GROMACS .gro file of C-alpha atoms in nm:
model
  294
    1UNK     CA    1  -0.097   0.984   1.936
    2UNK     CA    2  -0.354   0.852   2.196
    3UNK     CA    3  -0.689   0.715   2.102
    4UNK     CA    4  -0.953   0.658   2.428
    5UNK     CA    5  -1.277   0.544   2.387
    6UNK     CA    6  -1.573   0.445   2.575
    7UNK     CA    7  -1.745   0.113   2.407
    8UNK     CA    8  -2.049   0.005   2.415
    9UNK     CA    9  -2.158  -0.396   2.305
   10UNK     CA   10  -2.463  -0.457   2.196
   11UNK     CA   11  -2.473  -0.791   2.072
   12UNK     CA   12  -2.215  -1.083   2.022
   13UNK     CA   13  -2.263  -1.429   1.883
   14UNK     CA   14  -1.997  -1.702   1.937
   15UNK     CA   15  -1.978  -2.047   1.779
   16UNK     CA   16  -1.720  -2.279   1.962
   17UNK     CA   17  -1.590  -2.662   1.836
   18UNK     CA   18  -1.322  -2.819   1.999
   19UNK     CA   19  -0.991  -2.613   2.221
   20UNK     CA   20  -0.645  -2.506   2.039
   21UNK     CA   21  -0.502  -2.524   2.380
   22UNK     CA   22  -0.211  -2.726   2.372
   23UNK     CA   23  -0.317  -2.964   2.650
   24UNK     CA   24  -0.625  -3.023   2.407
   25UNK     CA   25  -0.378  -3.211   2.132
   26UNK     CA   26  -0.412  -3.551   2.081
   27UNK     CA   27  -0.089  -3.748   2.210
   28UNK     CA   28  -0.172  -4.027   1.945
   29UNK     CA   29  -0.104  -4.061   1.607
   30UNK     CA   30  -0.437  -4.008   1.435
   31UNK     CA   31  -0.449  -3.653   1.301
   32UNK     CA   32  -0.627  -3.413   1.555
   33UNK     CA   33  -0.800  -3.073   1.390
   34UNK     CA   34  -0.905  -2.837   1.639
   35UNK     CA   35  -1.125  -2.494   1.566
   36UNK     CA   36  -1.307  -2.231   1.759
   37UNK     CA   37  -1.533  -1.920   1.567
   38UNK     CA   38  -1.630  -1.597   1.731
   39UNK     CA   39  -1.859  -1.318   1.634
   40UNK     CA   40  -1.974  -0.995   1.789
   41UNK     CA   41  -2.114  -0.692   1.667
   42UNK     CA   42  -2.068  -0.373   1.849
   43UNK     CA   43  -2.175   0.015   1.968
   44UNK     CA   44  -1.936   0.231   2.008
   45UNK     CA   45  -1.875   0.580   2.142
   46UNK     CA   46  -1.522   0.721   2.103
   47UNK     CA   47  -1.332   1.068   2.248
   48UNK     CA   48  -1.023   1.120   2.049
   49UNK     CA   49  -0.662   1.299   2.145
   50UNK     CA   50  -0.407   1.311   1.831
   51UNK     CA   51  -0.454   0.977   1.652
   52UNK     CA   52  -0.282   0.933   1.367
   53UNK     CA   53  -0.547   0.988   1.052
   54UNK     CA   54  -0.848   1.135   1.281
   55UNK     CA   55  -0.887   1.431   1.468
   56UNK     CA   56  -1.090   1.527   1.763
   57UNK     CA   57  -1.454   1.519   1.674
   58UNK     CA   58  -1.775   1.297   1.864
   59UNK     CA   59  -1.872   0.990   1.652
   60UNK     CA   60  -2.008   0.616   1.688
   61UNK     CA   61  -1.874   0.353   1.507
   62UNK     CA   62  -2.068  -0.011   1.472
   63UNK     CA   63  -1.802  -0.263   1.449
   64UNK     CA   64  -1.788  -0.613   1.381
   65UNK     CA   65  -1.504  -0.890   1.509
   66UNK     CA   66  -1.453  -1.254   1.391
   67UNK     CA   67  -1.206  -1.443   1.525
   68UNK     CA   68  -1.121  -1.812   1.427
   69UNK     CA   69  -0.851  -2.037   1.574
   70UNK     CA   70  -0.722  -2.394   1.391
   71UNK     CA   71  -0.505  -2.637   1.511
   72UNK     CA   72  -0.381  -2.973   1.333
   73UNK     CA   73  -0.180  -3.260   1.494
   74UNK     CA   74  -0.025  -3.570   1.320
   75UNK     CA   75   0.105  -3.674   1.696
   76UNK     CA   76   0.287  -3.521   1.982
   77UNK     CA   77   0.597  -3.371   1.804
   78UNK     CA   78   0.441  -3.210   1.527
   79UNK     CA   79   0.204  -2.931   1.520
   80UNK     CA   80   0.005  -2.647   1.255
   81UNK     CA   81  -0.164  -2.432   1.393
   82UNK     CA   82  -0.301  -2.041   1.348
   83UNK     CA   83  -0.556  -1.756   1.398
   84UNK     CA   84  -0.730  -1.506   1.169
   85UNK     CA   85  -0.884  -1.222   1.294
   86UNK     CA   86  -1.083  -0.961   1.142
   87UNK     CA   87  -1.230  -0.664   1.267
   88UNK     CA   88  -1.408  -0.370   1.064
   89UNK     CA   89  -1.581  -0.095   1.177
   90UNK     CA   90  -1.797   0.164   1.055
   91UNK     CA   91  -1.754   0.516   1.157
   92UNK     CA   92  -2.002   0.845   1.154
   93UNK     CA   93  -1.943   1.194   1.284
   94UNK     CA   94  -2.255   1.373   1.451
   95UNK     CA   95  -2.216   1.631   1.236
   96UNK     CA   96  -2.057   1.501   0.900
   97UNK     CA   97  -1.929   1.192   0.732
   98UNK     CA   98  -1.934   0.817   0.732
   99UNK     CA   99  -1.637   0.599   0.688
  100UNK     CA  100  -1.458   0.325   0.714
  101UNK     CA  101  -1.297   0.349   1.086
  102UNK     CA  102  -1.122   0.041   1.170
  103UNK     CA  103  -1.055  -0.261   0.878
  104UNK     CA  104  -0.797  -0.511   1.061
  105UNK     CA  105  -0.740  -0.831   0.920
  106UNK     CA  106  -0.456  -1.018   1.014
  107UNK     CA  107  -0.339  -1.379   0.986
  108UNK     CA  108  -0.085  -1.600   1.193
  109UNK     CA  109   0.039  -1.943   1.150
  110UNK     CA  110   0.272  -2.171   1.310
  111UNK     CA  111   0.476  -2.473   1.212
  112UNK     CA  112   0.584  -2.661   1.514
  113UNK     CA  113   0.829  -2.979   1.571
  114UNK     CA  114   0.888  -3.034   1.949
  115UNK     CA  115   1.266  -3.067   2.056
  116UNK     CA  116   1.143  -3.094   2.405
  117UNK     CA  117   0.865  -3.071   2.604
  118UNK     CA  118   0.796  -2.747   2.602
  119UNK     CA  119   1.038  -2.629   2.358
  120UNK     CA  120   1.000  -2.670   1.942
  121UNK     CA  121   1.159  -2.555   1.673
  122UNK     CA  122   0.932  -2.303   1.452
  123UNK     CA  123   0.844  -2.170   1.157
  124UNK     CA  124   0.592  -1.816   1.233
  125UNK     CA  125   0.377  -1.600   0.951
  126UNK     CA  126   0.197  -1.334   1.066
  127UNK     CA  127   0.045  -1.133   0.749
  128UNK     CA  128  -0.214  -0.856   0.788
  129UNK     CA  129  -0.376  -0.579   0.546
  130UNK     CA  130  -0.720  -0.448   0.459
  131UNK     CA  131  -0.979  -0.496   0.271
  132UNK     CA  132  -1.156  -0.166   0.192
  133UNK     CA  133  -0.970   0.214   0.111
  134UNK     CA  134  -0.906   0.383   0.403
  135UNK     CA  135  -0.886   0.816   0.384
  136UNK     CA  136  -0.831   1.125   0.527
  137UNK     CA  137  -1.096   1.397   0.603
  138UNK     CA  138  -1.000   1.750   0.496
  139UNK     CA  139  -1.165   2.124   0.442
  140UNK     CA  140  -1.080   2.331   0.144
  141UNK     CA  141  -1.018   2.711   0.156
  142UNK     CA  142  -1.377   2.728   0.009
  143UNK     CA  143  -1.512   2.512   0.279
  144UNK     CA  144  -1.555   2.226   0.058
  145UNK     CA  145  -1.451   1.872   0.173
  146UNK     CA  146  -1.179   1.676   0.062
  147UNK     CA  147  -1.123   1.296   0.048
  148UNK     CA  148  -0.761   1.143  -0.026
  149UNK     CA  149  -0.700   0.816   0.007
  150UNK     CA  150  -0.438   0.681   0.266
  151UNK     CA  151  -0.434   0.269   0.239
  152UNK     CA  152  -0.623  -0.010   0.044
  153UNK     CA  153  -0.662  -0.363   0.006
  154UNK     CA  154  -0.304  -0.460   0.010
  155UNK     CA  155  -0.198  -0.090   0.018
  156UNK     CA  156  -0.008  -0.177   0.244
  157UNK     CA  157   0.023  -0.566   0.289
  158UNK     CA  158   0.241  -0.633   0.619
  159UNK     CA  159   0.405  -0.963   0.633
  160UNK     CA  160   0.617  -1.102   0.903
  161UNK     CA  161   0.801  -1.437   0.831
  162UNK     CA  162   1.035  -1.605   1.041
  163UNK     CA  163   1.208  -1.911   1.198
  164UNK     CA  164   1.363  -2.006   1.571
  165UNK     CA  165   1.232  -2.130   1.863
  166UNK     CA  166   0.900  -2.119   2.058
  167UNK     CA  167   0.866  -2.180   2.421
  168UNK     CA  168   0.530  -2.327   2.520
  169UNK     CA  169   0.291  -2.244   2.921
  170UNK     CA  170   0.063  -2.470   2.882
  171UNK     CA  171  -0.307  -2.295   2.953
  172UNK     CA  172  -0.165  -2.012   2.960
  173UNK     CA  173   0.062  -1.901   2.596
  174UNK     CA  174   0.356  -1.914   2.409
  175UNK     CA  175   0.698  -1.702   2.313
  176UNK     CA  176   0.848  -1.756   1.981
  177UNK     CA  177   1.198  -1.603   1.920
  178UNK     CA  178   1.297  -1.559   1.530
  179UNK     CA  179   1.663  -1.577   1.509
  180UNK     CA  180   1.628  -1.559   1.131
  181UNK     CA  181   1.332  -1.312   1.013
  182UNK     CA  182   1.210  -1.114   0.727
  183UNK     CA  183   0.958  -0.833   0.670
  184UNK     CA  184   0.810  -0.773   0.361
  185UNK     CA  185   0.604  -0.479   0.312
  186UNK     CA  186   0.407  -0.437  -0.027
  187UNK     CA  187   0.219  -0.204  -0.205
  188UNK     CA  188  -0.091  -0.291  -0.457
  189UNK     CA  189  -0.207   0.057  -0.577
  190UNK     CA  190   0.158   0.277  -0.645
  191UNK     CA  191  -0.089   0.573  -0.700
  192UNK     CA  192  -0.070   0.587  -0.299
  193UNK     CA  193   0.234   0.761  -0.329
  194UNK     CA  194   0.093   1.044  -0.602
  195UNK     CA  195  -0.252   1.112  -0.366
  196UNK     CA  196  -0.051   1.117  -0.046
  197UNK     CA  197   0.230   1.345  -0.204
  198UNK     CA  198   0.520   1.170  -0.048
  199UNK     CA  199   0.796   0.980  -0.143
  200UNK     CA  200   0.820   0.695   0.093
  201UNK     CA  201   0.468   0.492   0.195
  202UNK     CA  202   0.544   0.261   0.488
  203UNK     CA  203   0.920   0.283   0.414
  204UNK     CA  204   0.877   0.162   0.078
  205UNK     CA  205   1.014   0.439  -0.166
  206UNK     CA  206   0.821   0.585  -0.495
  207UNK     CA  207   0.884   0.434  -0.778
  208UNK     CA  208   0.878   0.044  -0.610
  209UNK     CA  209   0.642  -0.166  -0.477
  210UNK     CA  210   0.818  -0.333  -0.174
  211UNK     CA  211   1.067  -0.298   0.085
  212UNK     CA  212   1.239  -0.624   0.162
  213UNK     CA  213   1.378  -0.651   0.545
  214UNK     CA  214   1.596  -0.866   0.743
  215UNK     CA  215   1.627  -0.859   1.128
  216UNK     CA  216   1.502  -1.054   1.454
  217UNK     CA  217   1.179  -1.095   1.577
  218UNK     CA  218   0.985  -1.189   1.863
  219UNK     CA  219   0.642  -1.260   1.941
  220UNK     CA  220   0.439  -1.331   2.287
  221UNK     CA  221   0.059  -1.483   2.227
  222UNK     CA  222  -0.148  -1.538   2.603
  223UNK     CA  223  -0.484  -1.678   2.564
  224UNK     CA  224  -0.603  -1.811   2.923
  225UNK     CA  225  -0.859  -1.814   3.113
  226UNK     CA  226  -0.921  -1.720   3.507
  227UNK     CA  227  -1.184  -1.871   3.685
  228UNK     CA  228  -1.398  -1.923   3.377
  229UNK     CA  229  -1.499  -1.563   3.444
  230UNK     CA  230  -1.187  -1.399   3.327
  231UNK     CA  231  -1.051  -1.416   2.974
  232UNK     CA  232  -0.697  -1.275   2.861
  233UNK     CA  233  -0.596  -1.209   2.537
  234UNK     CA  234  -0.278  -1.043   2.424
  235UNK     CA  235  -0.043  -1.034   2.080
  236UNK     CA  236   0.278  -0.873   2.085
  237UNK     CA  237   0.464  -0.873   1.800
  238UNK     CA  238   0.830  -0.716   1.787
  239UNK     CA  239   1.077  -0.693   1.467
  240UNK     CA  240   1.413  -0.522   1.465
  241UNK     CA  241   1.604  -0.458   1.128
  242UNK     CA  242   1.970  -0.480   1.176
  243UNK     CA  243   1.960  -0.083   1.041
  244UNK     CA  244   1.610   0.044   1.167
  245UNK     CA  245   1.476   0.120   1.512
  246UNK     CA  246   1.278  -0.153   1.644
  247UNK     CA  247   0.839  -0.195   1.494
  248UNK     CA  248   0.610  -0.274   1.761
  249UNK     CA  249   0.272  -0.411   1.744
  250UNK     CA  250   0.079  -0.497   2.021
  251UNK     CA  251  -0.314  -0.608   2.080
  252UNK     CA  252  -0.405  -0.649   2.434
  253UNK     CA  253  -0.744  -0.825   2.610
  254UNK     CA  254  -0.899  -0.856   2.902
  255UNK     CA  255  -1.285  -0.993   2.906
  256UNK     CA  256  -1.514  -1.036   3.215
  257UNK     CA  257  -1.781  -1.277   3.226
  258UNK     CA  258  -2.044  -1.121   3.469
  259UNK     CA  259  -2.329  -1.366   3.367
  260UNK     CA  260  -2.461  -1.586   3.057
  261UNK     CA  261  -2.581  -1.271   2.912
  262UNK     CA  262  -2.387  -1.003   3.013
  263UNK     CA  263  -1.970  -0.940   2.926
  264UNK     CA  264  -1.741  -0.651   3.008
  265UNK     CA  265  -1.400  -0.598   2.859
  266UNK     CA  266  -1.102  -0.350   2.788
  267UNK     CA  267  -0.909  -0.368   2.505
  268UNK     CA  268  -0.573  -0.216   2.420
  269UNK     CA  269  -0.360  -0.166   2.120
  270UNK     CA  270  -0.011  -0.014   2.140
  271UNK     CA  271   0.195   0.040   1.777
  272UNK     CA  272   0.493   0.196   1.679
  273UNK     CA  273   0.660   0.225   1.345
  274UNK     CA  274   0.896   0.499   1.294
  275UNK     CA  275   0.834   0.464   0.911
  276UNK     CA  276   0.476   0.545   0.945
  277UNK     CA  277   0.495   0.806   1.291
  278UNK     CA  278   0.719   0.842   1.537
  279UNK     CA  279   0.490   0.887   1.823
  280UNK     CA  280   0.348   0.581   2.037
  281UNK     CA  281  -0.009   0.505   1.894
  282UNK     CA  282  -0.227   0.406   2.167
  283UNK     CA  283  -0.599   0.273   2.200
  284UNK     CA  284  -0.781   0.194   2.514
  285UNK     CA  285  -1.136   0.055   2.485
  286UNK     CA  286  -1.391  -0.012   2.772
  287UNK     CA  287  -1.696  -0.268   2.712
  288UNK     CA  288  -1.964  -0.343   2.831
  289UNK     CA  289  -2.320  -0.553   2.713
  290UNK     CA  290  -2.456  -0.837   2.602
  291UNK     CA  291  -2.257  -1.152   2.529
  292UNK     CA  292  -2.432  -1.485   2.376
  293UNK     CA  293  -2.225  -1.812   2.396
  294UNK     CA  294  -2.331  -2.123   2.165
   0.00000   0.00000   0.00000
């Protein structure tokens, strides 16, 4: 299922205090907090080949990201430190509805005591659901339209838990390997399973409202920058149950700093989860527009 889609920025705010780098952690014993806030809003324009709940049809979609980092230091072996990132974006067809497109909101903490310098032992959440019902667009044999509802707040809530190892670049990103993990997958509203007539919603089978997993994980974060004109973002996030192909999630960035004012960027997003499809999902964005740093 491939998404591609031409995006258009129109206007972005960003608030910035402090750097969670690790380089910018205090080496002394006075507790350190670290925290960084973004905001944009965005135009987009989007072409669409097979995705998973839409079909092929020209639409916009106004979208709006905030993105806020934390970090907390006692001294140099111990660390907290995480991300929450939201994005939500509102969708309308030339020639028909309005909806709720995109409604991402995931959050991911660490627990870090360093063994050595660039190694720590760590504990790793990453938990992510929306906030708003989600649905698919249908036609009746009259010609009349029909809404059913596909996720909710919590409908499902994806939560990734685990503890190993992390491997620090500094400037550049970390890899965290979960020798012992868990995924827990719940569901809020069990109606999802009467309205979407099936009998297993993101693995987890009618008449419950979880599925409990145990497995490995792994998880590569990159934030660093290039010249002070380049930015690169990426978030890949891999869990294998001992009896269950592996889940992929991946969110990839790359932003170009032309001027003060002006910002270009593509964006990709890459999942896989046999439970829910098993087809690659794939979503390339190209930006371009105006960018406003504070």
């Amino acid at each position: 299922m491939i998404l591609t889609g031409l995006y258009l920025l129109i206007a972005s705010v960003a608030y910035s205090q402090g750097n969670c780098s690790p380089d910018s952690l205090s080496s002394g014993k006075k507790p350190r907090f670290k925290h960084e806030l973004e905001y944009s809003i965005a135009l987009s324009s989007y072409l669409y080949m097979k995705w998973h709940h839409d079909k092929s049809a020209g639409n916009v979609i106004l979208l709006q990201k905030l993105n806020y980092k934390f970090c907390f230091s006692r001294d140099s072996l111990v660390k907290f430190s995480g991300s929450l990132v939201h994005d939500l974006g509102i969708q309308s067809y030339f020639d028909s509805i309005t909806k709720v497109h995109t409604d991402d909101n995931t959050l991911n903490t660490r627990f870090e005591i360093r063994i050595k310098k660039n190694l720590s032992f760590s504990i790793n959440s990453n938990l992510a659901s929306q906030l708003l019902n989600g649905y698919d667009y249908s036609v009746s044999s009259s010609g009349a339209g029909i809404r059913t509802l596909n996720s909710s707040f919590l409908t499902p809530l994806l939560w990734t838990f685990s503890g190993g190892f992390s491997l620090a670049w500094p400037m550049f990103g970390s890899l965290s390997v979960g020798f012992s993990s868990a995924k827990l997958t719940w569901i809020r509203d069990r109606s999802i399973f009467e309205k979407q007539k099936t009998e297993k919603f993101y693995g987890v089978p009618e008449g419950k409202n979880h599925l409990f997993e145990y497995g490995l994980s792994m998880q590569l974060m990159v934030d660093k920058d290039f010249c002070k004109k380049v930015k690169w973002n990426c978030d890949l996030l891999v869990f294998k149950n001992y009896n269950s192909p592996v889940d992929v999630s991946l969110k990839n960035n790359l932003g170009f700093r032309i001027n003060n004012f002006l910002k270009a960027g593509i964006q990709t997003r890459v999942l896989y989860e046999e439970m829910i499809s098993k087809s690659i999902q794939l979503e390339n964005l190209v930006t371009f527009g105006v960018f406003v740093h504070l």
